[in-house]
CSV table of C-alpha atoms in Angstrom, one decimal:
chain,number,residue,atom,x,y,z
A,83,MET,CA,-0.2,0.0,0.0
A,84,PRO,CA,1.3,3.7,-1.0
A,85,ILE,CA,2.9,5.5,2.1
A,86,LEU,CA,0.2,8.0,1.7
A,87,ALA,CA,-2.4,5.9,1.9
A,88,VAL,CA,-1.3,4.2,4.7
A,89,ILE,CA,-0.8,8.1,6.5
A,90,ALA,CA,-4.4,8.8,5.4
A,91,ALA,CA,-6.0,5.5,6.9
A,92,ALA,CA,-4.5,6.0,10.3
A,93,ILE,CA,-5.6,9.7,10.2
A,94,LEU,CA,-8.9,8.4,9.1
A,95,PHE,CA,-9.1,5.3,11.5
A,96,GLY,CA,-6.6,5.4,13.8
A,97,PRO,CA,-4.7,2.8,15.0
A,98,ARG,CA,-6.7,0.6,16.3
A,99,LEU,CA,-9.9,1.1,14.0
A,100,TYR,CA,-7.0,0.7,11.0
A,101,ARG,CA,-5.7,-2.7,12.5
A,102,THR,CA,-9.4,-3.7,12.8
A,103,ALA,CA,-10.0,-2.8,9.1
A,104,LEU,CA,-6.9,-5.1,7.9
A,105,VAL,CA,-8.1,-7.8,10.2
A,106,GLY,CA,-11.8,-7.7,8.4
A,107,SER,CA,-9.9,-7.4,4.6
A,108,GLY,CA,-7.8,-10.2,5.3
A,109,TYR,CA,-10.4,-12.6,6.7
A,110,PHE,CA,-12.4,-11.3,3.5
A,111,ALA,CA,-9.2,-11.9,1.3
A,112,GLN,CA,-8.7,-15.3,2.7
A,113,THR,CA,-12.1,-16.3,2.8
A,114,LEU,CA,-13.1,-15.6,-0.9
A,115,CYS,CA,-9.8,-16.6,-2.7
A,116,SER,CA,-10.3,-20.2,-0.9
A,117,GLY,CA,-13.9,-20.3,-1.0
A,118,VAL,CA,-13.2,-19.3,-5.2
A,119,PHE,CA,-9.7,-21.0,-5.6
A,120,VAL,CA,-10.0,-23.8,-3.6
A,121,SER,CA,-13.4,-24.7,-3.3
A,122,GLY,CA,-14.3,-23.9,-6.5
A,123,ARG,CA,-17.4,-22.1,-5.4
A,124,PRO,CA,-19.1,-19.0,-7.4
A,125,MET,CA,-17.8,-15.7,-6.6
A,126,SER,CA,-21.5,-14.4,-5.6
A,127,ASP,CA,-22.1,-17.7,-3.8
A,128,VAL,CA,-19.4,-17.1,-1.1
A,129,ILE,CA,-19.7,-13.7,-0.5
A,130,ALA,CA,-23.4,-14.2,-0.1
A,131,THR,CA,-22.8,-16.9,2.6
A,132,ASN,CA,-19.7,-16.7,4.0
A,133,LEU,CA,-19.6,-13.1,3.9
A,134,ALA,CA,-22.5,-10.8,3.6
A,135,GLY,CA,-25.4,-12.6,5.1
A,136,ALA,CA,-27.0,-11.8,8.1
A,137,ARG,CA,-24.5,-12.9,10.3
A,138,PHE,CA,-21.7,-10.7,8.7
A,139,ARG,CA,-23.3,-7.9,8.4
A,140,PRO,CA,-20.0,-5.4,8.7
A,141,LEU,CA,-18.0,-7.4,5.8
A,142,ARG,CA,-20.9,-5.2,4.4
A,143,LEU,CA,-18.2,-2.5,3.9
A,144,PHE,CA,-15.3,-4.1,2.2
A,145,THR,CA,-15.1,-4.3,-1.4
A,146,PRO,CA,-13.7,-7.3,-3.2
A,147,THR,CA,-11.9,-8.2,-6.1
A,148,VAL,CA,-11.4,-11.0,-7.7
A,149,ASP,CA,-8.2,-11.8,-10.6
A,150,ALA,CA,-9.0,-15.0,-11.9
A,151,ASP,CA,-6.0,-15.4,-14.1
A,152,ALA,CA,-4.0,-14.3,-11.4
A,153,ARG,CA,-5.4,-16.4,-9.0
A,154,GLN,CA,-5.7,-14.1,-5.9
A,155,ALA,CA,-8.6,-12.4,-4.3
A,156,SER,CA,-8.5,-9.1,-2.2
A,157,ALA,CA,-10.4,-7.0,0.5
A,158,ALA,CA,-10.4,-3.1,1.3
A,159,LEU,CA,-12.5,-0.8,3.2
A,160,LEU,CA,-13.4,2.2,1.6
A,161,GLY,CA,-10.6,1.7,-0.6
A,162,LEU,CA,-8.1,1.5,2.3
A,163,ALA,CA,-6.4,-1.4,4.3
A,164,ARG,CA,-6.4,-3.6,1.6
A,165,GLN,CA,-5.2,-7.1,1.9
A,166,THR,CA,-4.9,-9.9,-1.1
A,167,ALA,CA,-4.5,-13.6,-0.8
A,168,ILE,CA,-2.8,-15.6,-3.6
A,169,TYR,CA,-3.7,-19.3,-4.8
A,170,ARG,CA,-1.0,-21.7,-5.2
A,171,GLU,CA,-1.5,-25.0,-6.6
A,172,GLY,CA,-1.3,-28.0,-3.7
A,173,LEU,CA,-1.2,-25.6,-1.2
A,174,GLY,CA,-4.4,-23.4,-0.9
A,175,CYS,CA,-4.2,-19.8,-0.1
A,176,THR,CA,-2.0,-17.2,1.4
A,177,LEU,CA,-2.6,-13.7,2.4
A,178,ILE,CA,0.7,-11.9,1.1
A,179,HIS,CA,1.3,-9.3,3.3
A,180,ASP,CA,3.2,-7.2,1.0
A,181,ARG,CA,5.7,-10.0,0.0
A,182,PRO,CA,5.7,-9.8,-3.8
A,183,PRO,CA,3.3,-12.8,-5.1
A,184,ALA,CA,5.8,-13.7,-8.2
A,185,LEU,CA,8.2,-14.7,-5.5
A,186,LEU,CA,5.8,-17.0,-3.6
A,187,ARG,CA,4.9,-18.5,-6.2
A,188,ALA,CA,8.7,-18.9,-7.4
A,189,GLU,CA,9.2,-20.7,-3.8
A,190,THR,CA,6.9,-23.3,-4.4
A,191,LYS,CA,7.0,-24.0,-8.3
A,192,ASP,CA,6.1,-27.3,-9.2
A,193,LEU,CA,6.2,-28.5,-5.6
A,194,PHE,CA,3.5,-30.9,-6.8
A,195,SER,CA,4.4,-31.8,-9.8
A,196,GLY,CA,3.1,-35.3,-10.9
A,197,ALA,CA,0.4,-36.3,-8.6
A,198,PRO,CA,-1.0,-39.7,-8.5
A,199,SER,CA,-4.3,-39.9,-10.5
A,200,PRO,CA,-7.4,-40.6,-8.1
A,201,LYS,CA,-8.2,-44.5,-8.4
A,202,ALA,CA,-11.6,-43.7,-9.3
A,203,ASP,CA,-12.5,-47.4,-9.9
A,204,ALA,CA,-11.3,-48.8,-6.3
A,205,GLU,CA,-14.0,-48.7,-3.3
A,206,TRP,CA,-13.1,-45.6,-0.9
A,207,PRO,CA,-11.2,-45.2,0.8
A,208,GLU,CA,-8.9,-46.7,-1.7
A,209,GLY,CA,-10.7,-44.5,-4.4
A,210,GLU,CA,-13.6,-43.0,-4.8
A,211,ARG,CA,-16.4,-45.1,-5.6
A,212,VAL,CA,-18.8,-45.5,-3.0
A,213,GLU,CA,-21.2,-48.4,-2.8
A,214,ALA,CA,-24.2,-46.7,-0.8
A,215,GLY,CA,-26.6,-44.8,-2.8
A,216,PRO,CA,-27.5,-41.2,-3.1
A,217,TRP,CA,-29.4,-39.6,0.0
A,218,THR,CA,-33.3,-40.0,-1.4
A,219,ASP,CA,-36.4,-41.4,0.0
A,220,ASP,CA,-35.4,-45.2,-0.8
A,221,PHE,CA,-32.0,-45.1,0.9
A,222,ARG,CA,-31.0,-48.1,2.7
A,223,TRP,CA,-28.8,-48.2,5.9
A,224,PRO,CA,-27.0,-51.4,6.3
A,225,ASP,CA,-28.3,-54.5,8.3
A,226,GLY,CA,-28.4,-53.9,12.1
A,227,VAL,CA,-29.1,-49.9,11.8
A,228,ASP,CA,-32.3,-48.3,13.4
A,229,SER,CA,-33.0,-47.3,9.7
A,230,GLU,CA,-35.7,-44.9,11.2
A,231,ALA,CA,-33.8,-43.4,13.8
A,232,ALA,CA,-31.0,-42.5,11.6
A,233,THR,CA,-33.0,-41.5,8.6
A,234,ARG,CA,-34.4,-39.1,11.2
A,235,ALA,CA,-31.2,-38.0,12.4
A,236,VAL,CA,-29.6,-37.1,9.0
A,237,GLU,CA,-32.6,-35.1,8.1
A,238,ALA,CA,-32.3,-33.4,11.6
A,239,ILE,CA,-28.7,-32.1,10.8
A,240,PHE,CA,-29.9,-30.6,7.5
A,241,ALA,CA,-32.9,-29.1,9.0
A,242,GLU,CA,-33.3,-25.4,9.7
A,243,PRO,CA,-36.1,-25.1,12.4
A,244,SER,CA,-35.4,-21.1,13.0
A,245,PRO,CA,-34.3,-18.8,10.9
A,246,GLU,CA,-32.7,-16.7,13.6
A,247,ARG,CA,-30.2,-19.6,14.6
A,248,PRO,CA,-29.3,-20.8,11.2
A,249,ARG,CA,-27.7,-24.8,11.3
A,250,GLY,CA,-25.8,-24.6,8.2
A,251,THR,CA,-25.0,-28.0,7.2
A,252,ARG,CA,-23.4,-28.5,4.4
A,253,ALA,CA,-21.8,-32.1,3.9
A,254,LEU,CA,-21.9,-35.4,5.9
A,255,VAL,CA,-20.1,-38.5,5.7
A,256,VAL,CA,-21.1,-41.5,7.7
A,257,VAL,CA,-17.9,-44.4,7.4
A,258,ARG,CA,-18.9,-47.7,9.1
A,259,HIS,CA,-16.4,-50.4,8.7
A,260,GLY,CA,-14.2,-48.7,7.0
A,261,ARG,CA,-16.8,-48.3,3.9
A,262,ILE,CA,-18.9,-44.8,3.3
A,263,VAL,CA,-22.6,-46.1,4.1
A,264,ALA,CA,-24.3,-42.6,3.7
A,265,GLU,CA,-23.3,-39.0,2.8
A,266,ARG,CA,-25.4,-36.3,2.0
A,267,TYR,CA,-24.6,-33.0,0.7
A,268,ALA,CA,-26.1,-29.5,0.8
A,269,ALA,CA,-27.4,-27.5,-2.7
A,270,GLY,CA,-23.9,-26.6,-4.4
A,271,PHE,CA,-21.5,-28.5,-2.6
A,272,ASP,CA,-20.2,-31.9,-3.0
A,273,ALA,CA,-18.2,-35.5,-2.4
A,274,HIS,CA,-15.4,-33.4,-4.0
A,275,MET,CA,-15.0,-30.0,-2.7
A,276,PRO,CA,-12.7,-29.0,-0.2
A,277,LEU,CA,-13.5,-27.3,2.5
A,278,VAL,CA,-12.0,-25.7,6.0
A,279,GLY,CA,-11.4,-27.7,8.7
A,280,TRP,CA,-10.6,-24.5,11.1
A,281,SER,CA,-9.2,-26.5,14.2
A,282,MET,CA,-9.8,-29.9,12.8
A,283,SER,CA,-6.6,-29.1,11.0
A,284,LYS,CA,-4.8,-29.7,14.7
A,285,ALA,CA,-5.6,-33.3,14.1
A,286,ALA,CA,-3.3,-33.2,10.9
A,287,VAL,CA,-0.6,-31.4,12.4
A,288,ASN,CA,-0.4,-34.4,15.5
A,289,ALA,CA,-0.5,-36.9,12.8
A,290,LEU,CA,2.7,-34.9,11.1
A,291,ILE,CA,4.1,-35.1,14.5
A,292,GLY,CA,3.9,-38.6,15.2
A,293,MET,CA,5.5,-39.3,12.0
A,294,ARG,CA,8.5,-37.1,12.1
A,295,ILE,CA,9.1,-39.0,15.8
A,296,LYS,CA,8.5,-42.1,13.9
A,297,ASP,CA,11.3,-40.5,11.4
A,298,GLY,CA,13.5,-40.3,14.8
A,299,ALA,CA,13.6,-36.4,13.6
A,300,LEU,CA,11.6,-35.2,17.1
A,301,SER,CA,10.7,-36.5,20.5
A,302,LEU,CA,7.9,-35.3,22.8
A,303,ASP,CA,10.6,-34.1,25.6
A,304,ASP,CA,12.6,-32.3,22.8
A,305,THR,CA,13.4,-28.7,24.7
A,306,GLY,CA,14.7,-25.5,23.2
A,307,LEU,CA,12.6,-25.8,20.0
A,308,LEU,CA,13.0,-22.8,18.4
A,309,PRO,CA,16.1,-20.5,17.7
A,310,GLU,CA,14.8,-17.5,19.5
A,311,TRP,CA,13.6,-19.7,22.6
A,312,ARG,CA,17.6,-20.8,22.8
A,313,ASN,CA,18.9,-17.7,23.7
A,314,GLY,CA,20.2,-16.0,27.2
A,315,GLY,CA,18.4,-18.9,29.5
A,316,ASP,CA,14.7,-17.9,27.7
A,317,ALA,CA,12.7,-19.5,30.1
A,318,ARG,CA,10.3,-20.5,27.1
A,319,GLY,CA,13.4,-22.8,26.3
A,320,ALA,CA,11.8,-25.5,29.1
A,321,ILE,CA,8.8,-26.0,27.2
A,322,THR,CA,9.1,-29.2,26.0
A,323,LEU,CA,7.2,-31.0,22.5
A,324,GLY,CA,4.8,-32.7,24.5
A,325,GLU,CA,3.5,-30.1,26.8
A,326,LEU,CA,3.0,-28.0,23.5
A,327,MET,CA,1.0,-30.9,21.6
A,328,ARG,CA,-1.3,-31.2,25.2
A,329,MET,CA,-1.7,-27.4,25.2
A,330,THR,CA,0.1,-27.0,28.7
A,331,SER,CA,3.0,-24.7,27.2
A,332,GLY,CA,1.9,-21.9,30.0
A,333,LEU,CA,2.4,-19.1,27.4
A,334,ALA,CA,0.1,-16.2,27.3
A,335,PHE,CA,-2.2,-16.1,24.0
A,336,ASP,CA,-5.7,-14.5,23.5
A,337,GLU,CA,-8.2,-16.9,21.8
A,338,GLY,CA,-10.8,-14.8,21.8
A,339,TYR,CA,-13.4,-14.8,18.4
A,340,ASP,CA,-15.6,-12.0,20.3
A,341,ASN,CA,-12.3,-9.4,19.8
A,342,ASP,CA,-11.3,-8.5,16.1
A,343,LEU,CA,-8.1,-7.3,18.0
A,344,SER,CA,-7.6,-10.4,19.7
A,345,ASP,CA,-4.3,-12.2,19.7
A,346,VAL,CA,-6.0,-15.5,17.3
A,347,ALA,CA,-7.3,-12.4,14.9
A,348,ARG,CA,-4.1,-10.4,14.8
A,349,MET,CA,-2.0,-14.1,14.1
A,350,LEU,CA,-3.9,-15.4,10.8
A,351,TYR,CA,-4.6,-12.0,9.3
A,352,LEU,CA,-2.1,-9.8,10.2
A,353,ARG,CA,1.0,-11.3,10.5
A,354,PRO,CA,3.4,-12.9,7.8
A,355,ASP,CA,5.1,-15.5,10.4
A,356,THR,CA,2.1,-16.7,12.5
A,357,ALA,CA,4.8,-19.4,14.2
A,358,ARG,CA,7.1,-16.4,15.4
A,359,PHE,CA,4.0,-14.3,16.4
A,360,ALA,CA,2.7,-16.8,18.9
A,361,ALA,CA,6.3,-18.0,20.2
A,362,SER,CA,7.1,-14.5,21.1
A,363,LYS,CA,4.5,-14.5,23.9
A,364,PRO,CA,5.3,-14.6,27.4
A,365,LEU,CA,4.7,-16.8,29.6
A,366,GLU,CA,2.3,-17.0,31.9
A,367,HIS,CA,2.2,-20.0,33.3
A,368,ARG,CA,5.0,-22.6,34.7
A,369,PRO,CA,5.5,-25.1,31.6
A,370,GLY,CA,3.3,-28.0,32.3
A,371,SER,CA,1.0,-26.6,35.1
A,372,HIS,CA,-2.0,-24.5,33.3
A,373,TRP,CA,-4.3,-25.7,30.0
A,374,SER,CA,-5.2,-23.2,27.7
A,375,TYR,CA,-6.7,-23.9,24.2
A,376,SER,CA,-4.5,-22.1,21.7
A,377,THR,CA,-4.6,-21.7,17.8
A,378,GLY,CA,-1.1,-20.3,18.6
A,379,THR,CA,0.6,-22.9,20.1
A,380,THR,CA,-0.3,-25.4,17.4
A,381,ASN,CA,0.9,-22.8,14.9
A,382,ILE,CA,4.3,-22.8,17.2
A,383,ILE,CA,4.5,-26.8,16.5
A,384,ALA,CA,4.1,-26.0,12.7
A,385,GLY,CA,7.3,-23.9,13.2
A,386,VAL,CA,8.8,-26.7,15.5
A,387,LEU,CA,8.2,-29.3,12.5
A,388,ARG,CA,9.6,-26.9,10.2
A,389,GLU,CA,13.0,-27.0,12.3
A,390,THR,CA,13.4,-30.7,11.1
A,391,PHE,CA,13.9,-29.6,7.6
A,392,ASP,CA,16.3,-28.4,5.6
A,393,ASP,CA,14.8,-26.2,3.4
A,394,GLU,CA,11.0,-24.7,3.0
A,395,ARG,CA,10.1,-27.0,-0.1
A,396,THR,CA,10.6,-30.3,1.4
A,397,TYR,CA,8.8,-29.0,4.7
A,398,LEU,CA,5.4,-27.9,2.6
A,399,HIS,CA,6.0,-31.1,0.5
A,400,TYR,CA,6.1,-33.0,3.5
A,401,PRO,CA,2.3,-33.2,5.0
A,402,ARG,CA,1.3,-34.4,1.0
A,403,GLY,CA,4.2,-36.7,0.9
A,404,ARG,CA,3.6,-38.6,4.2
A,405,LEU,CA,0.3,-38.5,5.1
A,406,PHE,CA,-2.4,-36.9,2.5
A,407,GLY,CA,-0.6,-39.0,-0.4
A,408,PRO,CA,-0.9,-42.6,1.3
A,409,LEU,CA,-4.3,-41.9,2.3
A,410,GLY,CA,-5.8,-40.7,-0.9
A,411,MET,CA,-6.9,-37.3,0.7
A,412,ARG,CA,-6.3,-35.4,-3.1
A,413,THR,CA,-8.3,-32.7,-2.0
A,414,ALA,CA,-6.4,-32.0,0.4
A,415,MET,CA,-4.3,-28.7,0.5
A,416,PHE,CA,-2.5,-27.0,3.9
A,417,ALA,CA,-2.1,-22.9,3.7
A,418,PRO,CA,1.1,-22.0,4.6
A,419,ASP,CA,1.5,-18.4,5.4
A,420,ALA,CA,3.6,-15.4,3.7
A,421,SER,CA,6.8,-16.6,5.7
A,422,GLY,CA,6.4,-20.5,4.6
A,423,THR,CA,5.0,-21.9,8.0
A,424,LEU,CA,1.7,-24.1,7.8
A,425,MET,CA,-0.8,-22.2,9.4
A,426,GLY,CA,-1.2,-25.6,11.4
A,427,GLY,CA,-4.0,-24.7,13.8
A,428,ALA,CA,-6.7,-23.5,11.1
A,429,PHE,CA,-6.4,-23.8,7.2
A,430,LEU,CA,-6.4,-27.2,6.3
A,431,TYR,CA,-8.8,-27.7,3.4
A,432,ALA,CA,-10.1,-31.2,2.3
A,433,SER,CA,-13.4,-32.5,1.0
A,434,ALA,CA,-15.7,-34.3,3.7
A,435,ARG,CA,-14.1,-37.6,2.2
A,436,ASP,CA,-11.1,-37.0,2.7
A,437,TRP,CA,-11.5,-35.9,6.1
A,438,ALA,CA,-13.5,-39.1,7.1
A,439,ARG,CA,-9.9,-41.0,5.7
A,440,LEU,CA,-8.2,-38.9,8.2
A,441,GLY,CA,-10.6,-40.3,10.6
A,442,LEU,CA,-10.5,-43.6,9.7
A,443,LEU,CA,-6.6,-43.4,10.2
A,444,PHE,CA,-7.1,-42.3,13.8
A,445,LEU,CA,-9.7,-45.4,14.0
A,446,ARG,CA,-7.0,-47.6,12.7
A,447,ASP,CA,-4.7,-47.2,15.6
A,448,GLY,CA,-2.5,-45.5,12.7
A,449,LYS,CA,-2.3,-48.1,10.1
A,450,TRP,CA,-3.4,-48.0,6.6
A,451,GLY,CA,-2.9,-50.1,3.8
A,452,GLY,CA,-1.2,-52.5,5.7
A,453,GLU,CA,1.2,-49.9,7.0
A,454,THR,CA,2.0,-48.3,10.0
A,455,LEU,CA,2.1,-44.7,9.5
A,456,LEU,CA,1.9,-43.2,13.0
A,457,PRO,CA,4.1,-44.5,16.0
A,458,GLU,CA,2.8,-47.1,17.9
A,459,GLY,CA,0.8,-45.8,20.9
A,460,TRP,CA,0.3,-42.8,19.3
A,461,VAL,CA,-3.5,-42.6,18.8
A,462,ALA,CA,-3.8,-43.7,22.7
A,463,TYR,CA,-1.3,-41.3,23.8
A,464,SER,CA,-3.6,-38.8,22.1
A,465,THR,CA,-6.6,-39.6,23.6
A,466,GLU,CA,-5.2,-39.7,26.9
A,467,PRO,CA,-6.9,-36.6,29.0
A,468,THR,CA,-4.7,-33.9,29.5
A,469,PRO,CA,-5.2,-33.8,33.1
A,470,GLN,CA,-4.4,-29.8,33.4
A,471,SER,CA,-7.7,-29.5,31.2
A,472,PRO,CA,-11.2,-29.3,32.7
A,473,ASP,CA,-12.7,-32.6,33.1
A,474,GLY,CA,-10.1,-33.8,31.0
A,475,GLU,CA,-11.4,-32.7,27.8
A,476,TYR,CA,-8.7,-33.0,25.7
A,477,GLY,CA,-6.1,-34.8,24.5
A,478,ALA,CA,-2.9,-34.0,22.6
A,479,GLN,CA,-4.2,-32.0,19.7
A,480,ILE,CA,-7.9,-33.8,20.1
A,481,TRP,CA,-11.2,-33.1,22.1
A,482,LEU,CA,-12.0,-35.8,24.1
A,483,LYS,CA,-15.3,-34.9,24.7
A,484,PRO,CA,-17.4,-32.5,22.3
A,485,GLN,CA,-17.5,-28.7,22.3
A,486,SER,CA,-20.5,-27.2,21.3
A,487,GLU,CA,-21.9,-23.2,21.6
A,488,ASP,CA,-24.7,-23.9,24.1
A,489,ASP,CA,-22.8,-26.9,25.8
A,490,VAL,CA,-25.9,-29.0,25.7
A,491,PRO,CA,-25.2,-32.6,26.3
A,492,GLY,CA,-26.7,-35.4,23.9
A,493,GLU,CA,-29.6,-37.0,24.2
A,494,PRO,CA,-28.9,-40.1,24.0
A,495,PRO,CA,-25.6,-39.7,24.9
A,496,MET,CA,-22.6,-39.7,23.1
A,497,PRO,CA,-20.8,-43.3,23.3
A,498,GLU,CA,-18.1,-42.3,26.3
A,499,ASP,CA,-14.9,-43.6,23.7
A,500,ALA,CA,-16.1,-41.4,21.1
A,501,TYR,CA,-13.2,-38.6,20.2
A,502,TYR,CA,-13.2,-35.8,18.5
A,503,MET,CA,-11.7,-33.3,16.0
A,504,GLN,CA,-13.4,-30.0,16.0
A,505,GLY,CA,-13.1,-26.7,14.2
A,506,TYR,CA,-15.1,-23.1,14.0
A,507,ASN,CA,-18.5,-22.6,12.6
A,508,GLY,CA,-19.6,-26.1,14.1
A,509,GLN,CA,-17.1,-28.6,11.5
A,510,ALA,CA,-17.0,-32.4,13.7
A,511,VAL,CA,-15.3,-35.5,12.9
A,512,ALA,CA,-16.6,-37.7,15.6
A,513,ILE,CA,-14.8,-41.0,15.9
A,514,VAL,CA,-16.3,-43.8,17.8
A,515,PRO,CA,-14.0,-47.2,18.1
A,516,SER,CA,-16.9,-48.6,20.1
A,517,ARG,CA,-19.1,-48.6,16.4
A,518,ASP,CA,-16.3,-48.6,14.5
A,519,LEU,CA,-17.6,-45.5,13.1
A,520,VAL,CA,-16.6,-42.2,11.8
A,521,VAL,CA,-19.0,-39.2,11.5
A,522,VAL,CA,-18.0,-35.8,9.4
A,523,ARG,CA,-20.2,-33.0,9.6
A,524,LEU,CA,-19.2,-29.7,7.6
A,525,GLY,CA,-21.1,-26.5,7.0
A,526,LEU,CA,-21.2,-23.0,8.5
A,527,THR,CA,-23.0,-22.5,11.8
A,528,PRO,CA,-22.5,-18.7,13.1
A,529,PRO,CA,-22.0,-18.3,16.5
A,530,GLY,CA,-25.5,-18.5,18.2
A,531,GLY,CA,-26.5,-21.0,15.5
A,532,ASP,CA,-28.5,-23.6,16.2
A,533,TRP,CA,-25.3,-26.9,16.4
A,534,ASN,CA,-24.5,-28.6,18.9
A,535,THR,CA,-22.1,-31.9,18.2
A,536,ALA,CA,-23.4,-33.7,20.8
A,537,ARG,CA,-26.8,-33.3,20.6
A,538,ASP,CA,-26.6,-33.4,16.8
A,539,LEU,CA,-24.7,-36.5,16.3
A,540,ALA,CA,-25.6,-38.6,19.4
A,541,PRO,CA,-28.9,-39.8,17.5
A,542,LEU,CA,-27.0,-40.6,14.1
A,543,VAL,CA,-24.6,-42.7,16.0
A,544,THR,CA,-26.2,-44.3,18.4
A,545,ALA,CA,-28.3,-45.9,16.0
A,546,PHE,CA,-25.5,-47.9,14.9
A,547,PRO,CA,-25.2,-51.0,16.9
A,548,ARG,CA,-22.0,-51.6,19.8
A,549,GLU,CA,-19.1,-53.8,18.0
A,550,GLN,CA,-19.1,-57.4,19.8
């Protein structure tokens, strides 16, 4: 942005208001770029449903621009506070933060060339063929399922009983015994469309760290994890990787979503190096003594992961080469920030079927296609309650109890052995070993909307019989 425009904006808005405008334009540009170039949705639909609907009135003040040839999107408020996000093949969209787009593109050129073709004729999850029929009035559930209860549950998941409290379900996939037995999509969405997981992305970071531990490049007991923590007796140098994984690092971080200038908002939309921003926070508690949920912590973990590679390209290729590729997650795109560090806490996009593949990896105890992808005991470690978390609700980048806006318990309750990937706006992958079940729900439920993971998934899950 020209310096005179910056000065004019600062005078017009004031420093705080200008930063707030920058957060808004960053959110708008990132969401619009991802919606158009990652999900392949029409610009008008993304704006109408994700950015300018009744629940997003302030964003109506922003002016969007999409350049289809350059594959980038921008947004500005009254012509000022402009931010731009660019799309890069295989990675998704990144806010440039004044870095030259040509340089960012050159850094990742041909990074994912020669990717294997989908096994279209093989049955899911090895390929994309699904034996379950489309969701119609004559849909048939597998034998042993309470068909009436399961059908009622699916209809309720997609219902919109209150215009004032939208539910916004976009995709539902149900996996039993390793096969898709039911799936349904809202109008405009389909089985191959990548959608944002928000904080479900943390589960992918969990898997990548497990794989890097299996490689021998990391240990949960490692300390001195980042260069800036290794200098001059910095107390943050004592933080272990295991404490980061369990959100007990003790670092200060404001995860508030009702404050446009909270740490999480500034990190995601104002900072070119998200891991370094989060890592710069001071200690509020002794490491290991206090639990505090933090997207910044997961971005630090993504930075720690990067430290184990010799160059950025090898690091950015690792998720595709070691996780997404073997699982057949061909739609998955994990967006990095402008510095090249994965936005580990929020910006993994994948289709509902591919999110189900990630859930199935955990259900199978880290095994896939005859190979053990995760270290022995990794899933047990990840789902062991963190004692410092309230009521043991959190493991290691995995939720052990469903978190919902209104925290209403399900009726019937979810099985006690269920655990979850969960994300903003009601994203959820429920993994239920006692039913050999993975359920994926993707959507856009605004704050105060009518979605509750426990309440809305429990009737579907409990319609399936327990494993003998």
